[in-house]
Amino acid sequence: MCDLLRINTDRGVMIHDQESRFSIKGKPIYHFVGTSTFSEYTVVRAGCVASLNPEAPLDKVCVLSCGICTGLGATINVAKPKPGSSVGLASAEGARISGASRIIGVDLVSSRFELAKKFGVNEFVNPKDHNKPVQEVIAEMTNGGVDRSVECTGSIQAMISAFECVHDGWGVAVLVGVPSKDDAFKTHPTNFLNERTLKGTFYGNYKPRTDLPNVVEKYMRGELELEKFITHTVPFSEINKAFDLMLKGESIRCIIRMDE
């Protein structure tokens, strides 16, 4: 099983037999990164299926994919901020659930701060508003650095800033975003010698089959607020509109309805 799971999903075929499950006019249609999530029906390995609470509304829990679970888990499962701690460059919902009292959002678009408040962000920094690196700005704001930071953009500079903005001695930075293959992470070795910790995560350290049902239960108990992530709903025929909204930064999560 482990050897099978190491196969690159970019090949667009099923892991079990290396075949595609879709075709049109006799030609194979390959699976998008091994998931084919734009399909109304699909075929997956039994070991990749999670059983969810049958009362959970599918038009809400369907957003519990990489975009939410990765950021949520990066904070809750990896960064693990203690109640009352400060979190910078935050995956904010996870920080809110964990009880962080000071959540600092970092974004190049200042207008997003109002929306970020819904996720617990109570302070905001736009790097373009300062003439010094954002990690220095955050260090000054927090008297030495934040307790935890989470980077979610894939920008190599944001990754460096996330690491360098945590406090000496106990600060933990978690990298979530996927950088360009040619990027290189560079920081002074003293940042490690001063006992800062750098971690990475894939899917927020969640194991979908066993952990996803528990994340759904968090939502069902009202601990996780999914509705505020959903900003748009479009029919499949307008899927390009969803991509446009994403590229313009005007949406958080867009639901694609297959039945319209």
mmCIF file of C-alpha atoms in Angstrom:
data_model
loop_
_atom_site.group_PDB
_atom_site.id
_atom_site.type_symbol
_atom_site.label_atom_id
_atom_site.label_comp_id
_atom_site.label_asym_id
_atom_site.label_seq_id
_atom_site.Cartn_x
_atom_site.Cartn_y
_atom_site.Cartn_z
ATOM 1 C CA MET A 1 0.000 0.000 0.000
ATOM 2 C CA CYS A 2 2.715 2.494 0.956
ATOM 3 C CA ASP A 3 4.570 1.957 -2.327
ATOM 4 C CA LEU A 4 1.365 2.504 -4.270
ATOM 5 C CA LEU A 5 0.629 5.770 -2.489
ATOM 6 C CA ARG A 6 4.024 7.174 -3.462
ATOM 7 C CA ILE A 7 3.007 7.198 -7.126
ATOM 8 C CA ASN A 8 2.743 10.735 -8.502
ATOM 9 C CA THR A 9 -0.949 11.656 -8.808
ATOM 10 C CA ASP A 10 -0.102 14.100 -11.611
ATOM 11 C CA ARG A 11 -0.233 11.130 -13.969
ATOM 12 C CA GLY A 12 -4.018 11.458 -13.888
ATOM 13 C CA VAL A 13 -4.775 7.773 -13.403
ATOM 14 C CA MET A 14 -6.001 5.587 -10.552
ATOM 15 C CA ILE A 15 -3.284 4.304 -8.251
ATOM 16 C CA HIS A 16 -4.571 0.734 -8.192
ATOM 17 C CA ASP A 17 -4.331 -0.125 -11.885
ATOM 18 C CA GLN A 18 -2.825 2.975 -13.526
ATOM 19 C CA GLU A 19 -5.932 3.431 -15.674
ATOM 20 C CA SER A 20 -8.308 6.346 -16.146
ATOM 21 C CA ARG A 21 -11.962 5.817 -15.217
ATOM 22 C CA PHE A 22 -13.296 8.349 -17.752
ATOM 23 C CA SER A 23 -13.307 8.536 -21.529
ATOM 24 C CA ILE A 24 -14.990 10.402 -24.359
ATOM 25 C CA LYS A 25 -15.259 8.961 -27.848
ATOM 26 C CA GLY A 26 -12.824 6.235 -26.872
ATOM 27 C CA LYS A 27 -10.111 8.600 -25.624
ATOM 28 C CA PRO A 28 -9.196 8.684 -21.923
ATOM 29 C CA ILE A 29 -9.939 11.722 -19.772
ATOM 30 C CA TYR A 30 -7.370 11.928 -17.011
ATOM 31 C CA HIS A 31 -8.080 12.567 -13.353
ATOM 32 C CA PHE A 32 -7.236 16.035 -12.075
ATOM 33 C CA VAL A 33 -4.407 15.480 -9.533
ATOM 34 C CA GLY A 34 -5.868 12.075 -8.787
ATOM 35 C CA THR A 35 -9.218 13.366 -7.534
ATOM 36 C CA SER A 36 -11.402 14.497 -10.452
ATOM 37 C CA THR A 37 -13.419 16.807 -8.227
ATOM 38 C CA PHE A 38 -15.235 18.409 -11.164
ATOM 39 C CA SER A 39 -17.041 15.117 -11.769
ATOM 40 C CA GLU A 40 -20.555 14.426 -10.581
ATOM 41 C CA TYR A 41 -19.585 10.776 -10.073
ATOM 42 C CA THR A 42 -16.153 9.229 -9.692
ATOM 43 C CA VAL A 43 -14.313 6.096 -8.579
ATOM 44 C CA VAL A 44 -11.812 5.991 -5.719
ATOM 45 C CA ARG A 45 -10.049 3.394 -3.617
ATOM 46 C CA ALA A 46 -12.057 2.184 -0.620
ATOM 47 C CA GLY A 47 -9.239 3.318 1.634
ATOM 48 C CA CYS A 48 -9.706 6.896 0.421
ATOM 49 C CA VAL A 49 -13.412 7.143 1.294
ATOM 50 C CA ALA A 50 -14.480 8.867 4.505
ATOM 51 C CA SER A 51 -17.846 8.173 6.131
ATOM 52 C CA LEU A 52 -19.484 11.399 7.312
ATOM 53 C CA ASN A 53 -22.404 12.211 9.565
ATOM 54 C CA PRO A 54 -25.458 11.658 7.288
ATOM 55 C CA GLU A 55 -27.088 14.788 8.744
ATOM 56 C CA ALA A 56 -24.191 17.007 7.641
ATOM 57 C CA PRO A 57 -25.286 19.349 4.795
ATOM 58 C CA LEU A 58 -23.216 18.420 1.757
ATOM 59 C CA ASP A 59 -23.449 21.936 0.319
ATOM 60 C CA LYS A 60 -21.491 23.124 3.350
ATOM 61 C CA VAL A 61 -19.086 20.317 4.286
ATOM 62 C CA CYS A 62 -18.016 19.974 0.640
ATOM 63 C CA VAL A 63 -15.618 22.879 1.279
ATOM 64 C CA LEU A 64 -13.660 20.763 3.776
ATOM 65 C CA SER A 65 -10.978 20.075 1.217
ATOM 66 C CA CYS A 66 -7.377 21.210 1.010
ATOM 67 C CA GLY A 67 -8.173 24.910 1.226
ATOM 68 C CA ILE A 68 -9.773 24.709 4.676
ATOM 69 C CA CYS A 69 -8.418 21.542 6.279
ATOM 70 C CA THR A 70 -4.824 22.378 5.364
ATOM 71 C CA GLY A 71 -4.894 25.805 6.969
ATOM 72 C CA LEU A 72 -7.020 24.664 9.883
ATOM 73 C CA GLY A 73 -4.815 21.666 10.609
ATOM 74 C CA ALA A 74 -1.605 23.621 10.107
ATOM 75 C CA THR A 75 -2.608 25.719 13.090
ATOM 76 C CA ILE A 76 -4.413 23.184 15.299
ATOM 77 C CA ASN A 77 -2.304 20.082 14.585
ATOM 78 C CA VAL A 78 1.131 21.516 13.796
ATOM 79 C CA ALA A 79 1.579 25.044 15.163
ATOM 80 C CA LYS A 80 -0.571 24.210 18.225
ATOM 81 C CA PRO A 81 -0.890 27.700 19.681
ATOM 82 C CA LYS A 82 -1.749 27.808 23.372
ATOM 83 C CA PRO A 83 -4.791 29.763 24.545
ATOM 84 C CA GLY A 84 -3.889 33.430 24.816
ATOM 85 C CA SER A 85 -0.871 33.217 22.510
ATOM 86 C CA SER A 86 -0.159 35.422 19.504
ATOM 87 C CA VAL A 87 -0.334 34.111 15.952
ATOM 88 C CA GLY A 88 1.051 36.004 12.972
ATOM 89 C CA LEU A 89 0.613 35.324 9.246
ATOM 90 C CA ALA A 90 -2.201 33.186 10.537
ATOM 91 C CA SER A 91 -4.456 30.482 9.319
ATOM 92 C CA ALA A 92 -6.975 32.384 11.352
ATOM 93 C CA GLU A 93 -9.869 29.986 11.892
ATOM 94 C CA GLY A 94 -7.571 27.416 13.474
ATOM 95 C CA ALA A 95 -6.029 30.122 15.628
ATOM 96 C CA ARG A 96 -9.481 31.279 16.735
ATOM 97 C CA ILE A 97 -10.560 27.748 17.638
ATOM 98 C CA SER A 98 -7.296 27.221 19.537
ATOM 99 C CA GLY A 99 -7.980 30.271 21.675
ATOM 100 C CA ALA A 100 -5.242 32.592 20.396
ATOM 101 C CA SER A 101 -5.940 36.065 21.721
ATOM 102 C CA ARG A 102 -3.900 38.046 19.230
ATOM 103 C CA ILE A 103 -4.248 37.036 15.592
ATOM 104 C CA ILE A 104 -2.317 39.138 13.095
ATOM 105 C CA GLY A 105 -3.275 38.832 9.437
ATOM 106 C CA VAL A 106 -0.788 39.744 6.716
ATOM 107 C CA ASP A 107 -1.996 40.554 3.206
ATOM 108 C CA LEU A 108 -1.055 42.786 0.312
ATOM 109 C CA VAL A 109 -4.706 43.845 -0.088
ATOM 110 C CA SER A 110 -5.837 45.966 2.860
ATOM 111 C CA SER A 111 -9.519 45.697 1.924
ATOM 112 C CA ARG A 112 -9.455 42.045 2.985
ATOM 113 C CA PHE A 113 -9.055 42.983 6.642
ATOM 114 C CA GLU A 114 -12.797 43.499 7.139
ATOM 115 C CA LEU A 115 -13.481 40.014 5.841
ATOM 116 C CA ALA A 116 -10.619 38.587 7.905
ATOM 117 C CA LYS A 117 -12.251 39.860 11.094
ATOM 118 C CA LYS A 118 -14.921 37.166 10.676
ATOM 119 C CA PHE A 119 -12.175 34.572 11.106
ATOM 120 C CA GLY A 120 -10.776 36.061 14.291
ATOM 121 C CA VAL A 121 -8.092 38.329 12.843
ATOM 122 C CA ASN A 122 -7.878 41.327 15.159
ATOM 123 C CA GLU A 123 -4.797 43.056 13.737
ATOM 124 C CA PHE A 124 -3.672 43.512 10.157
ATOM 125 C CA VAL A 125 -0.401 44.313 8.419
ATOM 126 C CA ASN A 126 0.052 45.196 4.763
ATOM 127 C CA PRO A 127 3.771 44.832 3.886
ATOM 128 C CA LYS A 128 3.385 47.542 1.236
ATOM 129 C CA ASP A 129 2.626 50.084 3.978
ATOM 130 C CA HIS A 130 6.096 49.726 5.523
ATOM 131 C CA ASN A 131 9.646 50.446 4.429
ATOM 132 C CA LYS A 132 11.088 47.477 6.317
ATOM 133 C CA PRO A 133 10.580 43.692 6.088
ATOM 134 C CA VAL A 134 7.222 42.601 7.497
ATOM 135 C CA GLN A 135 8.924 40.254 9.967
ATOM 136 C CA GLU A 136 10.578 43.267 11.561
ATOM 137 C CA VAL A 137 7.238 45.068 11.735
ATOM 138 C CA ILE A 138 5.618 42.083 13.471
ATOM 139 C CA ALA A 139 8.552 41.683 15.870
ATOM 140 C CA GLU A 140 8.135 45.302 16.925
ATOM 141 C CA MET A 141 4.360 44.890 17.313
ATOM 142 C CA THR A 142 4.747 41.846 19.544
ATOM 143 C CA ASN A 143 7.827 42.740 21.590
ATOM 144 C CA GLY A 144 10.104 40.205 19.972
ATOM 145 C CA GLY A 145 7.935 38.084 17.727
ATOM 146 C CA VAL A 146 4.800 35.970 17.659
ATOM 147 C CA ASP A 147 4.433 32.614 19.379
ATOM 148 C CA ARG A 148 3.233 30.862 16.221
ATOM 149 C CA SER A 149 3.062 31.747 12.533
ATOM 150 C CA VAL A 150 1.456 29.983 9.579
ATOM 151 C CA GLU A 151 2.297 30.774 5.949
ATOM 152 C CA CYS A 152 -0.346 29.893 3.354
ATOM 153 C CA THR A 153 0.630 31.639 0.107
ATOM 154 C CA GLY A 154 3.456 29.655 -1.465
ATOM 155 C CA SER A 155 5.527 32.836 -1.711
ATOM 156 C CA ILE A 156 9.105 32.040 -0.719
ATOM 157 C CA GLN A 157 9.512 35.518 0.757
ATOM 158 C CA ALA A 158 6.366 35.029 2.843
ATOM 159 C CA MET A 159 7.812 31.733 4.087
ATOM 160 C CA ILE A 160 11.030 33.438 5.162
ATOM 161 C CA SER A 161 9.050 36.223 6.827
ATOM 162 C CA ALA A 162 6.873 33.693 8.658
ATOM 163 C CA PHE A 163 9.938 31.999 10.122
ATOM 164 C CA GLU A 164 11.796 35.160 10.977
ATOM 165 C CA CYS A 165 8.791 36.775 12.714
ATOM 166 C CA VAL A 166 8.489 34.144 15.469
ATOM 167 C CA HIS A 167 9.974 34.696 18.898
ATOM 168 C CA ASP A 168 13.393 33.379 19.882
ATOM 169 C CA GLY A 169 13.314 30.424 22.254
ATOM 170 C CA TRP A 170 9.835 29.073 21.597
ATOM 171 C CA GLY A 171 8.460 30.443 18.322
ATOM 172 C CA VAL A 172 7.142 27.929 15.789
ATOM 173 C CA ALA A 173 6.581 28.683 12.092
ATOM 174 C CA VAL A 174 4.576 26.330 9.868
ATOM 175 C CA LEU A 175 4.845 26.376 6.070
ATOM 176 C CA VAL A 176 1.708 25.427 4.142
ATOM 177 C CA GLY A 177 1.904 27.007 0.675
ATOM 178 C CA VAL A 178 3.594 25.248 -2.249
ATOM 179 C CA PRO A 179 6.512 27.279 -3.662
ATOM 180 C CA SER A 180 7.915 27.267 -7.170
ATOM 181 C CA LYS A 181 10.201 24.308 -7.813
ATOM 182 C CA ASP A 182 13.147 26.664 -8.340
ATOM 183 C CA ASP A 183 12.676 28.581 -5.066
ATOM 184 C CA ALA A 184 15.160 28.230 -2.212
ATOM 185 C CA PHE A 185 14.485 28.970 1.444
ATOM 186 C CA LYS A 186 17.256 31.165 2.863
ATOM 187 C CA THR A 187 17.658 32.420 6.410
ATOM 188 C CA HIS A 188 20.552 33.031 8.770
ATOM 189 C CA PRO A 189 21.550 29.927 10.789
ATOM 190 C CA THR A 190 21.331 32.002 13.971
ATOM 191 C CA ASN A 191 17.556 31.881 13.644
ATOM 192 C CA PHE A 192 17.756 28.143 14.308
ATOM 193 C CA LEU A 193 20.441 28.472 16.975
ATOM 194 C CA ASN A 194 18.131 30.864 18.812
ATOM 195 C CA GLU A 195 15.683 27.957 19.135
ATOM 196 C CA ARG A 196 13.083 28.938 16.622
ATOM 197 C CA THR A 197 11.321 25.955 15.050
ATOM 198 C CA LEU A 198 10.390 25.549 11.384
ATOM 199 C CA LYS A 199 7.833 22.931 10.347
ATOM 200 C CA GLY A 200 5.976 21.964 7.214
ATOM 201 C CA THR A 201 2.642 20.253 6.717
ATOM 202 C CA PHE A 202 0.632 18.439 4.066
ATOM 203 C CA TYR A 203 -3.154 18.720 4.351
ATOM 204 C CA GLY A 204 -2.727 20.082 7.870
ATOM 205 C CA ASN A 205 -1.532 16.690 9.142
ATOM 206 C CA TYR A 206 -5.096 15.403 8.802
ATOM 207 C CA LYS A 207 -5.654 11.818 7.689
ATOM 208 C CA PRO A 208 -8.817 12.197 5.585
ATOM 209 C CA ARG A 209 -10.409 8.811 6.233
ATOM 210 C CA THR A 210 -10.060 8.945 10.013
ATOM 211 C CA ASP A 211 -9.858 12.669 10.752
ATOM 212 C CA LEU A 212 -12.278 14.276 8.291
ATOM 213 C CA PRO A 213 -15.372 12.868 10.059
ATOM 214 C CA ASN A 214 -14.164 14.553 13.254
ATOM 215 C CA VAL A 215 -13.723 17.889 11.444
ATOM 216 C CA VAL A 216 -17.315 17.562 10.190
ATOM 217 C CA GLU A 217 -18.445 16.961 13.776
ATOM 218 C CA LYS A 218 -16.701 20.180 14.808
ATOM 219 C CA TYR A 219 -18.908 21.950 12.291
ATOM 220 C CA MET A 220 -22.042 20.120 13.439
ATOM 221 C CA ARG A 221 -21.324 21.182 17.042
ATOM 222 C CA GLY A 222 -20.863 24.795 15.985
ATOM 223 C CA GLU A 223 -17.149 24.877 16.802
ATOM 224 C CA LEU A 224 -16.113 25.347 13.162
ATOM 225 C CA GLU A 225 -17.931 27.993 11.118
ATOM 226 C CA LEU A 226 -18.009 26.917 7.470
ATOM 227 C CA GLU A 227 -20.653 29.308 6.158
ATOM 228 C CA LYS A 228 -18.337 32.302 6.361
ATOM 229 C CA PHE A 229 -15.911 30.580 3.968
ATOM 230 C CA ILE A 230 -18.587 30.269 1.264
ATOM 231 C CA THR A 231 -18.827 33.557 -0.609
ATOM 232 C CA HIS A 232 -20.286 32.457 -3.966
ATOM 233 C CA THR A 233 -22.293 29.651 -5.561
ATOM 234 C CA VAL A 234 -22.359 29.099 -9.328
ATOM 235 C CA PRO A 235 -23.653 26.372 -11.651
ATOM 236 C CA PHE A 236 -21.105 24.159 -13.387
ATOM 237 C CA SER A 237 -21.852 25.925 -16.668
ATOM 238 C CA GLU A 238 -20.326 29.083 -15.125
ATOM 239 C CA ILE A 239 -17.254 27.442 -13.657
ATOM 240 C CA ASN A 240 -14.999 29.966 -15.405
ATOM 241 C CA LYS A 241 -16.688 32.683 -13.353
ATOM 242 C CA ALA A 242 -15.545 30.838 -10.226
ATOM 243 C CA PHE A 243 -11.971 30.831 -11.481
ATOM 244 C CA ASP A 244 -12.193 34.539 -12.286
ATOM 245 C CA LEU A 245 -13.436 35.310 -8.765
ATOM 246 C CA MET A 246 -10.566 33.315 -7.316
ATOM 247 C CA LEU A 247 -7.922 34.982 -9.472
ATOM 248 C CA LYS A 248 -9.254 38.449 -8.636
ATOM 249 C CA GLY A 249 -9.211 37.643 -4.925
ATOM 250 C CA GLU A 250 -12.950 38.328 -4.678
ATOM 251 C CA SER A 251 -13.985 34.969 -3.255
ATOM 252 C CA ILE A 252 -12.917 32.667 -0.452
ATOM 253 C CA ARG A 253 -14.712 29.470 -1.455
ATOM 254 C CA CYS A 254 -17.080 29.088 -4.386
ATOM 255 C CA ILE A 255 -19.546 26.170 -4.474
ATOM 256 C CA ILE A 256 -20.016 24.568 -7.894
ATOM 257 C CA ARG A 257 -23.495 23.136 -8.266
ATOM 258 C CA MET A 258 -23.617 20.173 -10.647
ATOM 259 C CA ASP A 259 -27.419 20.148 -10.929
ATOM 260 C CA GLU A 260 -27.861 23.611 -12.435
#
